[in-house]
Amino acid sequence: MPEHATPLRRGWTTGTCATAAARAAAEALFGGEFPDPVAVTLPGGQTPAFALAVTERGEGADGPWAAAGVVKDAGDDPDVTHGALVRARVWHGPPGSGVTFRAGPGVGTVTLPGLPLPVGEPAINPVPRTMIAQAVGEAAKDAGRPADLVVEVGVENGELLARRTMNGRLGILGGLSILGTTGIVVPYSCAAWIASIQRGIDVARAAGLTHVAACTGDLSEKAVTARYGFAEQALIDMGDFAGGTLKYLRRHPIPRLTLCGGFAKFGKLARGLMDLHSKRNSVDLDWLADRLADLGAGPELAGQARGANTAAQVLGMAEAAGLPLADHVAALAQRAALEMLEGAPVDVEVLVTDRQGRIVGTAPFSIRTEDAHSPSPR
């Protein structure tokens, strides 16, 4: 059977799970029973229902509280929070305070500007905040009470899970973000990764950085860090999403951009392909052979390149023949990137690495670094 012959199962965002938990806790706080399952309304109007994994009541310094938890089901998406227990604890706030939010265990706090939340706020994104406020507000209305509530959201083991995300680089410390714009996780939509790229650019701009690097993976990130000594906020984990990165920079420019990635991936970018994933765009050995011919390779070498097994093998042939294929690919990738930027004020450098992480090809900035007079990215 072909891969993904059956439809991939959708799942629920952490924001949706937190909303369900908060709605259940609010109903219990107002003297009712914990609704199980508990239904919530998503931004698109859907009304899914969720089973409760935990329920608690207690008395604290601020008076009585109620808490509930929902286990996140991300469907068939490879989400680090799949199976995590998302909790919400709710208690009464001061009269007239409305709905306010706290970061519970496993949810991070914003520490850098540039994100859609002020510094010091819990990392509960705007759409989940709206969903939660609406849900607990409905519970308050049903009980005939004002919606002056404090909602604390937590994720079990969230601090450990956050190490597998880009939160630290974005200045979100202490745990995960509560995310979601539709409430639904679409498997392999890649929306979360692209959103992280965009937030990384936002944070870099807010910090006043004038030079950032977008890298395809760990090896390229190490290579560019060794070259420039970048701080984390200057590094954008682009992965395979060259197009998504460049489109966002087109609208939100940073003066100097270093693109750094492996020879095979940037061979795709050089052909004008903006999705560098192997499942969506493959290496074109014939194209690489033609580029060798452009550099003066004879028919025999070009023929060997066409019959190679990998792009790395073609790179090795070029290096053995003394032909600057990696530089040529870097220059073509730079041209493709500049075309995607459509004249935005972004100067682009391209660094191509081999499988060991060595920089083997370059296409330099049009303005020399020492002439740019830009502050250090540290």
Tab-separated table of C-alpha atoms in Angstrom:
chain	number	residue	atom	x	y	z
A	1	MET	CA	0.000	0.000	0.000
A	2	PRO	CA	1.437	3.449	-0.848
A	3	GLU	CA	2.575	5.611	2.016
A	4	HIS	CA	-0.327	7.656	3.451
A	5	ALA	CA	-2.840	5.803	1.231
A	6	THR	CA	-5.415	6.368	3.965
A	7	PRO	CA	-6.168	9.901	5.167
A	8	LEU	CA	-3.981	11.140	7.995
A	9	ARG	CA	-5.846	11.713	11.230
A	10	ARG	CA	-6.059	15.304	12.449
A	11	GLY	CA	-5.447	16.236	16.050
A	12	TRP	CA	-5.897	19.067	18.524
A	13	THR	CA	-3.595	21.921	19.456
A	14	THR	CA	-2.356	22.595	22.972
A	15	GLY	CA	-4.580	25.679	22.881
A	16	THR	CA	-7.674	23.570	22.269
A	17	CYS	CA	-6.746	21.132	25.038
A	18	ALA	CA	-6.123	23.999	27.462
A	19	THR	CA	-9.484	25.511	26.517
A	20	ALA	CA	-11.307	22.248	27.234
A	21	ALA	CA	-9.532	21.852	30.574
A	22	ALA	CA	-10.247	25.469	31.533
A	23	ARG	CA	-13.945	25.180	30.614
A	24	ALA	CA	-14.351	22.064	32.751
A	25	ALA	CA	-12.478	23.644	35.673
A	26	ALA	CA	-14.545	26.824	35.461
A	27	GLU	CA	-17.847	24.924	35.546
A	28	ALA	CA	-16.644	23.032	38.620
A	29	LEU	CA	-15.451	26.264	40.281
A	30	PHE	CA	-18.925	27.750	39.917
A	31	GLY	CA	-20.361	24.843	41.871
A	32	GLY	CA	-21.226	22.415	39.129
A	33	GLU	CA	-19.872	19.033	38.246
A	34	PHE	CA	-16.876	18.553	35.977
A	35	PRO	CA	-18.402	18.045	32.505
A	36	ASP	CA	-16.959	14.878	31.020
A	37	PRO	CA	-16.669	14.993	28.082
A	38	VAL	CA	-16.384	18.751	27.796
A	39	ALA	CA	-17.208	20.531	24.529
A	40	VAL	CA	-15.477	23.689	23.258
A	41	THR	CA	-15.986	25.952	20.261
A	42	LEU	CA	-13.075	26.379	17.839
A	43	PRO	CA	-12.383	29.532	15.799
A	44	GLY	CA	-13.873	27.820	12.747
A	45	GLY	CA	-17.098	26.985	14.571
A	46	GLN	CA	-16.412	23.276	15.176
A	47	THR	CA	-17.452	21.942	18.603
A	48	PRO	CA	-15.305	18.928	19.534
A	49	ALA	CA	-15.621	17.257	22.925
A	50	PHE	CA	-12.788	15.968	25.122
A	51	ALA	CA	-12.526	13.394	27.866
A	52	LEU	CA	-11.019	14.587	31.130
A	53	ALA	CA	-7.915	12.787	32.336
A	54	VAL	CA	-7.767	14.452	35.779
A	55	THR	CA	-10.052	16.588	37.933
A	56	GLU	CA	-9.205	18.329	41.207
A	57	ARG	CA	-10.648	20.837	43.642
A	58	GLY	CA	-8.876	22.671	46.419
A	59	GLU	CA	-8.518	25.747	48.595
A	60	GLY	CA	-5.601	28.166	48.239
A	61	ALA	CA	-4.476	31.593	49.355
A	62	ASP	CA	-6.793	33.123	46.731
A	63	GLY	CA	-9.765	31.004	47.733
A	64	PRO	CA	-11.242	27.904	46.136
A	65	TRP	CA	-9.916	26.553	42.869
A	66	ALA	CA	-10.761	23.787	40.439
A	67	ALA	CA	-8.489	22.075	37.932
A	68	ALA	CA	-8.862	19.667	35.045
A	69	GLY	CA	-6.548	18.039	32.524
A	70	VAL	CA	-6.832	16.779	28.951
A	71	VAL	CA	-4.368	14.477	27.191
A	72	LYS	CA	-3.339	16.002	23.881
A	73	ASP	CA	-4.012	13.924	20.786
A	74	ALA	CA	-2.013	15.341	17.860
A	75	GLY	CA	-3.480	12.827	15.418
A	76	ASP	CA	-0.884	11.551	12.954
A	77	ASP	CA	1.294	14.641	13.304
A	78	PRO	CA	4.802	14.058	14.758
A	79	ASP	CA	4.214	16.624	17.496
A	80	VAL	CA	6.472	16.656	20.577
A	81	THR	CA	3.423	17.331	22.759
A	82	HIS	CA	1.409	14.341	21.517
A	83	GLY	CA	0.233	12.464	24.612
A	84	ALA	CA	1.096	15.310	26.985
A	85	LEU	CA	-1.282	16.174	29.815
A	86	VAL	CA	-2.453	19.775	29.435
A	87	ARG	CA	-3.842	21.181	32.694
A	88	ALA	CA	-5.853	24.263	33.602
A	89	ARG	CA	-6.438	25.513	37.151
A	90	VAL	CA	-9.046	28.245	37.630
A	91	TRP	CA	-9.817	30.490	40.596
A	92	HIS	CA	-11.650	33.770	41.223
A	93	GLY	CA	-9.834	37.014	40.441
A	94	PRO	CA	-10.488	40.503	41.850
A	95	PRO	CA	-13.806	42.100	40.831
A	96	GLY	CA	-13.550	43.716	37.420
A	97	SER	CA	-10.281	41.995	36.520
A	98	GLY	CA	-11.714	39.889	33.702
A	99	VAL	CA	-9.875	36.758	32.593
A	100	THR	CA	-6.154	36.782	33.340
A	101	PHE	CA	-3.522	34.131	32.663
A	102	ARG	CA	-0.708	32.491	34.587
A	103	ALA	CA	1.997	30.071	33.489
A	104	GLY	CA	1.703	26.838	35.411
A	105	PRO	CA	4.363	24.117	35.567
A	106	GLY	CA	5.631	23.267	32.096
A	107	VAL	CA	4.474	26.470	30.368
A	108	GLY	CA	7.108	29.054	29.513
A	109	THR	CA	7.364	32.787	30.046
A	110	VAL	CA	8.225	35.344	27.357
A	111	THR	CA	11.606	36.959	28.033
A	112	LEU	CA	12.444	38.652	24.708
A	113	PRO	CA	10.547	41.247	22.648
A	114	GLY	CA	9.309	40.432	19.164
A	115	LEU	CA	6.720	37.798	20.002
A	116	PRO	CA	2.971	38.533	19.913
A	117	LEU	CA	3.009	38.760	23.724
A	118	PRO	CA	4.717	41.263	26.035
A	119	VAL	CA	7.840	40.283	27.943
A	120	GLY	CA	6.919	38.684	31.256
A	121	GLU	CA	3.659	37.185	30.010
A	122	PRO	CA	2.897	33.458	30.051
A	123	ALA	CA	3.587	31.882	26.646
A	124	ILE	CA	-0.098	31.380	25.903
A	125	ASN	CA	-0.616	32.706	22.397
A	126	PRO	CA	-3.354	35.187	21.461
A	127	VAL	CA	-5.778	32.762	19.785
A	128	PRO	CA	-5.693	30.236	22.673
A	129	ARG	CA	-6.200	33.149	25.075
A	130	THR	CA	-9.300	34.193	23.154
A	131	MET	CA	-10.589	30.623	23.079
A	132	ILE	CA	-10.008	30.130	26.807
A	133	ALA	CA	-11.541	33.494	27.743
A	134	GLN	CA	-14.611	32.703	25.666
A	135	ALA	CA	-14.985	29.239	27.184
A	136	VAL	CA	-14.677	30.287	30.825
A	137	GLY	CA	-16.797	33.366	30.085
A	138	GLU	CA	-19.597	31.082	28.874
A	139	ALA	CA	-19.283	29.023	32.052
A	140	ALA	CA	-19.536	32.192	34.142
A	141	LYS	CA	-22.561	33.392	32.192
A	142	ASP	CA	-24.306	30.046	32.640
A	143	ALA	CA	-23.698	30.320	36.385
A	144	GLY	CA	-24.879	33.940	36.512
A	145	ARG	CA	-21.447	35.064	37.753
A	146	PRO	CA	-18.928	37.628	36.481
A	147	ALA	CA	-16.034	36.218	34.445
A	148	ASP	CA	-13.345	37.554	36.792
A	149	LEU	CA	-11.123	34.499	36.680
A	150	VAL	CA	-7.475	33.557	36.811
A	151	VAL	CA	-6.572	30.700	34.471
A	152	GLU	CA	-3.301	28.917	35.064
A	153	VAL	CA	-2.233	26.608	32.228
A	154	GLY	CA	0.414	23.933	32.635
A	155	VAL	CA	1.789	20.958	30.717
A	156	GLU	CA	3.097	17.890	32.483
A	157	ASN	CA	6.851	17.507	31.730
A	158	GLY	CA	6.585	20.636	29.608
A	159	GLU	CA	10.010	21.933	30.583
A	160	LEU	CA	11.632	18.736	29.292
A	161	LEU	CA	9.521	18.718	26.129
A	162	ALA	CA	10.453	22.339	25.445
A	163	ARG	CA	14.079	21.294	24.949
A	164	ARG	CA	12.930	19.647	21.707
A	165	THR	CA	11.453	22.904	20.414
A	166	MET	CA	12.856	26.311	19.391
A	167	ASN	CA	11.410	28.021	22.472
A	168	GLY	CA	14.743	28.730	24.133
A	169	ARG	CA	16.000	30.481	21.021
A	170	LEU	CA	12.841	32.599	20.940
A	171	GLY	CA	13.331	33.624	24.556
A	172	ILE	CA	10.486	31.487	25.919
A	173	LEU	CA	11.911	30.033	29.114
A	174	GLY	CA	10.613	27.484	31.589
A	175	GLY	CA	8.469	25.375	29.333
A	176	LEU	CA	6.294	25.106	26.262
A	177	SER	CA	4.110	27.582	24.415
A	178	ILE	CA	0.359	27.096	24.255
A	179	LEU	CA	-0.240	27.345	20.527
A	180	GLY	CA	-2.863	27.160	17.836
A	181	THR	CA	-4.692	29.381	15.379
A	182	THR	CA	-7.480	27.051	14.230
A	183	GLY	CA	-7.487	24.678	17.193
A	184	ILE	CA	-6.784	21.768	14.855
A	185	VAL	CA	-3.464	20.066	14.093
A	186	VAL	CA	-3.236	19.210	10.393
A	187	PRO	CA	-0.712	16.337	10.026
A	188	TYR	CA	2.490	17.320	8.272
A	189	SER	CA	1.144	20.779	7.514
A	190	CYS	CA	4.493	22.173	8.731
A	191	ALA	CA	2.600	25.240	9.958
A	192	ALA	CA	4.165	25.069	13.423
A	193	TRP	CA	7.704	25.044	11.998
A	194	ILE	CA	7.012	27.957	9.682
A	195	ALA	CA	5.417	29.844	12.572
A	196	SER	CA	8.606	29.262	14.597
A	197	ILE	CA	10.685	30.633	11.712
A	198	GLN	CA	8.517	33.737	11.618
A	199	ARG	CA	8.710	34.258	15.367
A	200	GLY	CA	12.493	33.823	15.202
A	201	ILE	CA	12.705	36.594	12.619
A	202	ASP	CA	10.411	38.774	14.735
A	203	VAL	CA	12.611	38.288	17.801
A	204	ALA	CA	15.779	39.071	15.821
A	205	ARG	CA	14.224	42.270	14.452
A	206	ALA	CA	12.982	43.341	17.873
A	207	ALA	CA	16.503	42.814	19.256
A	208	GLY	CA	17.879	45.129	16.569
A	209	LEU	CA	19.960	42.450	14.851
A	210	THR	CA	21.126	43.382	11.366
A	211	HIS	CA	22.609	40.011	10.393
A	212	VAL	CA	20.967	36.591	10.841
A	213	ALA	CA	21.601	33.124	9.474
A	214	ALA	CA	18.945	30.723	8.208
A	215	CYS	CA	20.251	27.156	8.303
A	216	THR	CA	18.962	23.806	7.112
A	217	GLY	CA	20.227	21.745	10.056
A	218	ASP	CA	22.640	21.287	12.934
A	219	LEU	CA	25.807	20.924	10.837
A	220	SER	CA	25.166	24.086	8.852
A	221	GLU	CA	24.238	25.929	12.036
A	222	LYS	CA	27.530	24.918	13.648
A	223	ALA	CA	29.417	26.002	10.538
A	224	VAL	CA	27.883	29.464	10.433
A	225	THR	CA	28.264	29.892	14.195
A	226	ALA	CA	31.967	29.053	13.938
A	227	ARG	CA	32.291	31.604	11.131
A	228	TYR	CA	30.452	34.483	12.809
A	229	GLY	CA	30.108	33.647	16.503
A	230	PHE	CA	26.380	34.285	16.387
A	231	ALA	CA	24.210	34.364	19.477
A	232	GLU	CA	21.184	32.058	19.417
A	233	GLN	CA	18.756	34.835	18.508
A	234	ALA	CA	20.621	35.376	15.227
A	235	LEU	CA	20.072	31.754	14.140
A	236	ILE	CA	16.904	30.811	12.251
A	237	ASP	CA	16.189	27.071	12.057
A	238	MET	CA	14.963	27.149	8.461
A	239	GLY	CA	14.980	23.390	7.894
A	240	ASP	CA	13.545	22.669	4.450
A	241	PHE	CA	11.404	25.821	4.355
A	242	ALA	CA	13.522	28.176	2.267
A	243	GLY	CA	10.450	29.628	0.598
A	244	GLY	CA	8.620	30.286	3.864
A	245	THR	CA	11.718	31.949	5.320
A	246	LEU	CA	12.369	34.188	2.323
A	247	LYS	CA	8.715	35.170	1.903
A	248	TYR	CA	8.552	36.333	5.512
A	249	LEU	CA	11.823	38.240	5.172
A	250	ARG	CA	10.429	39.882	2.041
A	251	ARG	CA	7.752	41.488	4.234
A	252	HIS	CA	9.875	41.798	7.397
A	253	PRO	CA	13.429	42.425	6.140
A	254	ILE	CA	16.703	42.140	8.020
A	255	PRO	CA	19.653	43.833	6.271
A	256	ARG	CA	21.982	40.837	6.040
A	257	LEU	CA	21.003	37.196	5.622
A	258	THR	CA	23.350	34.230	5.506
A	259	LEU	CA	21.791	31.094	4.056
A	260	CYS	CA	23.750	28.021	5.075
A	261	GLY	CA	22.968	24.442	4.110
A	262	GLY	CA	24.124	21.200	2.609
A	263	PHE	CA	25.183	20.798	-1.006
A	264	ALA	CA	22.249	18.554	-1.956
A	265	LYS	CA	19.601	20.819	-0.435
A	266	PHE	CA	21.082	23.983	-1.880
A	267	GLY	CA	21.326	22.262	-5.245
A	268	LYS	CA	17.530	22.308	-5.137
A	269	LEU	CA	17.429	25.954	-4.067
A	270	ALA	CA	19.787	26.753	-6.953
A	271	ARG	CA	17.168	25.312	-9.321
A	272	GLY	CA	14.591	27.704	-7.869
A	273	LEU	CA	12.914	25.098	-5.635
A	274	MET	CA	11.832	26.560	-2.308
A	275	ASP	CA	10.836	23.326	-0.545
A	276	LEU	CA	14.054	21.435	0.137
A	277	HIS	CA	12.530	18.241	1.592
A	278	SER	CA	13.645	15.038	-0.112
A	279	LYS	CA	10.084	13.702	-0.324
A	280	ARG	CA	8.855	16.719	-2.233
A	281	ASN	CA	11.842	17.613	-4.410
A	282	SER	CA	14.638	15.226	-5.297
A	283	VAL	CA	18.250	15.871	-6.256
A	284	ASP	CA	18.622	16.261	-10.034
A	285	LEU	CA	21.898	14.597	-11.025
A	286	ASP	CA	21.453	15.569	-14.665
A	287	TRP	CA	21.211	19.206	-13.610
A	288	LEU	CA	24.405	18.886	-11.545
A	289	ALA	CA	26.150	17.233	-14.501
A	290	ASP	CA	25.114	20.148	-16.709
A	291	ARG	CA	26.532	22.581	-14.154
A	292	LEU	CA	29.816	20.651	-14.235
A	293	ALA	CA	29.817	21.042	-17.994
A	294	ASP	CA	29.283	24.790	-17.523
A	295	LEU	CA	32.485	24.797	-15.484
A	296	GLY	CA	34.445	23.002	-18.211
A	297	ALA	CA	33.990	19.343	-17.333
A	298	GLY	CA	34.441	16.977	-20.271
A	299	PRO	CA	31.835	14.469	-21.450
A	300	GLU	CA	33.398	11.647	-19.418
A	301	LEU	CA	33.170	13.467	-16.083
A	302	ALA	CA	29.690	14.772	-16.865
A	303	GLY	CA	28.611	11.243	-17.723
A	304	GLN	CA	29.997	9.920	-14.460
A	305	ALA	CA	28.046	12.615	-12.613
A	306	ARG	CA	24.819	11.598	-14.338
A	307	GLY	CA	25.352	8.041	-13.156
A	308	ALA	CA	26.288	8.972	-9.581
A	309	ASN	CA	24.293	7.717	-6.615
A	310	THR	CA	24.233	10.933	-4.605
A	311	ALA	CA	24.865	14.656	-4.848
A	312	ALA	CA	27.761	14.199	-2.422
A	313	GLN	CA	29.388	11.858	-4.904
A	314	VAL	CA	29.096	14.489	-7.628
A	315	LEU	CA	30.616	17.070	-5.287
A	316	GLY	CA	33.545	14.728	-4.673
A	317	MET	CA	34.064	14.326	-8.432
A	318	ALA	CA	34.075	18.099	-8.880
A	319	GLU	CA	36.558	18.627	-6.051
A	320	ALA	CA	38.859	15.935	-7.456
A	321	ALA	CA	38.778	17.663	-10.849
A	322	GLY	CA	39.406	21.084	-9.295
A	323	LEU	CA	36.047	22.458	-10.459
A	324	PRO	CA	34.267	24.923	-8.113
A	325	LEU	CA	30.856	23.284	-8.340
A	326	ALA	CA	29.868	24.188	-4.773
A	327	ASP	CA	30.637	27.878	-5.432
A	328	HIS	CA	28.587	27.699	-8.634
A	329	VAL	CA	25.639	26.137	-6.775
A	330	ALA	CA	25.964	28.782	-4.048
A	331	ALA	CA	25.822	31.580	-6.635
A	332	LEU	CA	22.733	30.105	-8.308
A	333	ALA	CA	21.072	29.577	-4.915
A	334	GLN	CA	21.831	33.196	-4.044
A	335	ARG	CA	20.199	34.344	-7.287
A	336	ALA	CA	17.099	32.242	-6.563
A	337	ALA	CA	16.885	33.644	-3.023
A	338	LEU	CA	17.172	37.234	-4.256
A	339	GLU	CA	14.449	36.600	-6.824
A	340	MET	CA	12.174	35.304	-4.057
A	341	LEU	CA	12.926	38.431	-1.980
A	342	GLU	CA	11.672	40.576	-4.880
A	343	GLY	CA	13.866	43.570	-4.158
A	344	ALA	CA	13.399	43.620	-0.388
A	345	PRO	CA	16.343	45.340	1.365
A	346	VAL	CA	18.083	42.086	2.308
A	347	ASP	CA	21.684	41.383	1.260
A	348	VAL	CA	22.176	37.622	0.888
A	349	GLU	CA	25.222	35.435	1.384
A	350	VAL	CA	25.106	31.697	0.686
A	351	LEU	CA	27.349	29.125	2.353
A	352	VAL	CA	27.279	25.522	1.122
A	353	THR	CA	28.479	22.728	3.402
A	354	ASP	CA	29.467	19.126	2.816
A	355	ARG	CA	28.328	16.153	4.859
A	356	GLN	CA	30.993	16.843	7.473
A	357	GLY	CA	29.796	20.399	7.969
A	358	ARG	CA	32.753	22.029	6.185
A	359	ILE	CA	31.987	25.146	4.160
A	360	VAL	CA	32.878	24.136	0.594
A	361	GLY	CA	31.079	26.792	-1.437
A	362	THR	CA	30.303	30.489	-0.986
A	363	ALA	CA	28.440	33.298	-2.689
A	364	PRO	CA	29.435	36.448	-0.795
A	365	PHE	CA	27.402	39.478	0.199
A	366	SER	CA	27.277	42.261	-2.346
A	367	ILE	CA	28.463	44.571	0.458
A	368	ARG	CA	31.600	43.485	2.272
A	369	THR	CA	31.065	42.757	5.981
A	370	GLU	CA	33.708	45.258	7.058
A	371	ASP	CA	32.001	47.952	4.968
A	372	ALA	CA	28.496	47.290	6.254
A	373	HIS	CA	28.996	49.176	9.554
A	374	SER	CA	26.363	46.989	11.169
A	375	PRO	CA	26.425	46.192	14.896
A	376	SER	CA	27.567	42.786	15.985
A	377	PRO	CA	24.880	40.071	15.992
A	378	ARG	CA	25.911	39.055	19.481
